[in-house]
């Protein structure tokens, strides 16, 4: 009887491998806002927040009002996909928001993988590993992991300009 159940369990496992697709996406980086720390080599800018912005979120600058908003990798509007930096402080609407445009050693406030490429997510302000880039996303590479906590960041990273 034990052999029967063992074979049944093995059969169910093998069958599920063919029935259930194996697309396993990693989630956006889970960034702790208080742990985002630019290095001494960071290039930092500031602007007024047009929306509530949390440290660790990718931002774009509106051409209409010059304020910062959360960038979005699957937006149909190119300006919203034009990431100008990563917020290094949290800011309320109308408050000054400091953001990094380039940093070779940004402590991102999340666990990252050395050598992994990261880009603008389809979640507003989010950062996703390149393995998650999928149909409908406009790819903008913004960082590469350099350790388990640090990335080399550049806002005006590599863009394809077209959706996948």
Coordinates of C-alpha atoms in Angstrom, one line a residue:
X1 CA 0.0 0.0 0.0
X2 CA 2.9 2.4 0.8
X3 CA 4.3 1.8 -2.6
X4 CA 1.0 2.6 -4.2
X5 CA 0.8 6.0 -2.5
X6 CA 4.4 6.8 -3.2
X7 CA 3.8 6.1 -6.9
X8 CA 0.5 8.1 -6.9
X9 CA 2.3 11.1 -5.3
X10 CA 5.1 10.9 -7.8
X11 CA 2.6 10.7 -10.7
X12 CA 0.7 13.7 -9.4
X13 CA 3.9 15.7 -9.0
X14 CA 5.1 14.8 -12.5
X15 CA 1.7 15.5 -14.0
X16 CA 1.4 18.9 -12.3
X17 CA 4.8 19.9 -13.9
X18 CA 3.1 19.6 -17.3
X19 CA -0.3 21.1 -16.4
X20 CA 0.8 24.1 -14.3
X21 CA 3.1 26.5 -16.2
X22 CA 6.4 27.0 -14.6
X23 CA 6.6 30.8 -15.0
X24 CA 7.9 31.9 -11.7
X25 CA 8.4 35.6 -11.6
X26 CA 10.4 37.2 -8.8
X27 CA 8.7 40.1 -7.1
X28 CA 9.7 43.7 -7.2
X29 CA 12.4 44.6 -4.7
X30 CA 11.0 45.0 -1.2
X31 CA 12.8 48.1 -0.2
X32 CA 13.0 49.4 3.4
X33 CA 12.8 53.2 2.9
X34 CA 14.9 54.0 5.9
X35 CA 17.7 51.8 4.6
X36 CA 18.2 53.6 1.2
X37 CA 21.6 55.2 1.6
X38 CA 23.5 56.9 -1.2
X39 CA 27.3 56.6 -1.3
X40 CA 29.7 59.6 -1.2
X41 CA 30.0 59.2 -5.0
X42 CA 26.2 59.7 -5.5
X43 CA 24.9 62.5 -7.8
X44 CA 21.9 63.9 -5.9
X45 CA 19.2 66.3 -7.1
X46 CA 16.0 67.7 -5.6
X47 CA 12.6 68.7 -6.8
X48 CA 9.2 69.2 -5.4
X49 CA 7.1 66.0 -5.0
X50 CA 3.8 66.1 -6.9
X51 CA 2.7 62.9 -5.2
X52 CA 3.6 61.1 -2.0
X53 CA 6.9 59.5 -2.6
X54 CA 8.6 56.9 -0.5
X55 CA 12.4 56.5 -0.4
X56 CA 13.5 53.7 -2.7
X57 CA 10.9 54.5 -5.4
X58 CA 11.8 55.4 -9.0
X59 CA 10.6 58.8 -10.1
X60 CA 10.0 60.9 -13.2
X61 CA 9.7 64.6 -13.6
X62 CA 6.6 66.0 -15.1
X63 CA 7.2 68.4 -18.0
X64 CA 3.8 70.1 -17.1
X65 CA 4.5 71.2 -13.5
X66 CA 8.2 70.2 -13.0
X67 CA 7.3 68.0 -10.0
X68 CA 8.3 64.4 -9.2
X69 CA 5.9 61.5 -9.6
X70 CA 6.3 57.7 -9.5
X71 CA 7.7 56.3 -12.8
X72 CA 5.9 53.3 -14.3
X73 CA 7.4 50.8 -16.8
X74 CA 4.2 49.8 -18.5
X75 CA 2.6 53.2 -18.8
X76 CA 1.5 54.2 -22.3
X77 CA 2.9 57.7 -21.7
X78 CA 6.6 57.9 -22.4
X79 CA 7.1 60.7 -19.9
X80 CA 5.9 58.5 -17.1
X81 CA 8.5 55.8 -18.2
X82 CA 11.3 58.4 -18.2
X83 CA 12.9 57.6 -14.8
X84 CA 15.0 60.5 -13.6
X85 CA 16.1 58.9 -10.3
X86 CA 15.5 57.0 -7.1
X87 CA 14.1 58.9 -4.1
X88 CA 16.5 58.7 -1.1
X89 CA 14.1 60.4 1.3
X90 CA 10.3 60.1 1.6
X91 CA 8.3 63.2 0.7
X92 CA 4.8 64.4 1.0
X93 CA 3.0 66.2 -1.8
X94 CA 4.5 69.7 -2.2
X95 CA 7.6 68.8 -0.1
X96 CA 11.2 68.7 -1.3
X97 CA 12.2 65.3 -2.6
X98 CA 15.9 64.3 -2.9
X99 CA 16.7 61.7 -5.5
X100 CA 19.9 60.0 -6.8
X101 CA 20.5 60.1 -10.6
X102 CA 23.7 58.1 -10.5
X103 CA 25.5 56.1 -7.8
X104 CA 28.1 53.3 -8.3
X105 CA 27.4 52.0 -4.7
X106 CA 23.9 52.8 -3.7
X107 CA 22.7 50.8 -0.6
X108 CA 19.2 50.0 -2.0
X109 CA 17.5 49.0 1.2
X110 CA 16.7 45.5 -0.2
X111 CA 18.3 42.2 -0.8
X112 CA 19.7 42.0 -4.3
X113 CA 21.8 39.6 -6.3
X114 CA 25.3 40.4 -7.4
X115 CA 25.3 40.7 -11.2
X116 CA 21.5 40.8 -11.5
X117 CA 20.1 43.5 -13.8
X118 CA 17.2 45.6 -12.4
X119 CA 14.8 47.9 -14.2
X120 CA 11.7 50.0 -13.9
X121 CA 8.7 47.9 -12.9
X122 CA 5.2 47.8 -14.1
X123 CA 4.3 48.8 -10.5
X124 CA 4.5 52.6 -10.1
X125 CA 7.9 53.4 -8.5
X126 CA 8.9 49.8 -8.3
X127 CA 12.2 48.1 -9.2
X128 CA 12.0 44.6 -10.8
X129 CA 14.7 42.1 -11.7
X130 CA 15.1 41.7 -15.5
X131 CA 13.7 38.1 -15.3
X132 CA 10.3 39.8 -14.7
X133 CA 10.4 42.0 -17.8
X134 CA 7.4 40.8 -19.9
X135 CA 5.0 41.7 -22.7
X136 CA 3.7 45.3 -22.4
X137 CA 6.7 46.6 -20.4
X138 CA 8.9 49.3 -21.8
X139 CA 12.3 48.2 -20.6
X140 CA 14.5 50.7 -18.7
X141 CA 17.5 49.2 -17.0
X142 CA 18.4 51.3 -13.9
X143 CA 20.7 49.1 -11.8
X144 CA 23.0 46.1 -11.5
X145 CA 23.5 44.3 -8.2
X146 CA 27.1 44.7 -7.0
X147 CA 26.6 42.8 -3.6
X148 CA 23.7 41.6 -1.6
X149 CA 22.7 45.1 -0.5
X150 CA 24.3 47.4 -3.1
X151 CA 23.6 48.3 -6.7
X152 CA 25.3 50.4 -9.3
X153 CA 22.5 52.8 -10.2
X154 CA 22.0 55.1 -13.2
X155 CA 18.6 56.7 -13.8
X156 CA 19.1 57.4 -17.5
X157 CA 19.9 53.8 -18.0
X158 CA 19.5 51.6 -21.1
X159 CA 16.1 51.8 -22.7
X160 CA 14.7 49.9 -25.6
X161 CA 12.0 52.5 -26.2
X162 CA 9.5 49.9 -27.3
X163 CA 7.3 47.5 -25.4
X164 CA 8.3 43.9 -25.2

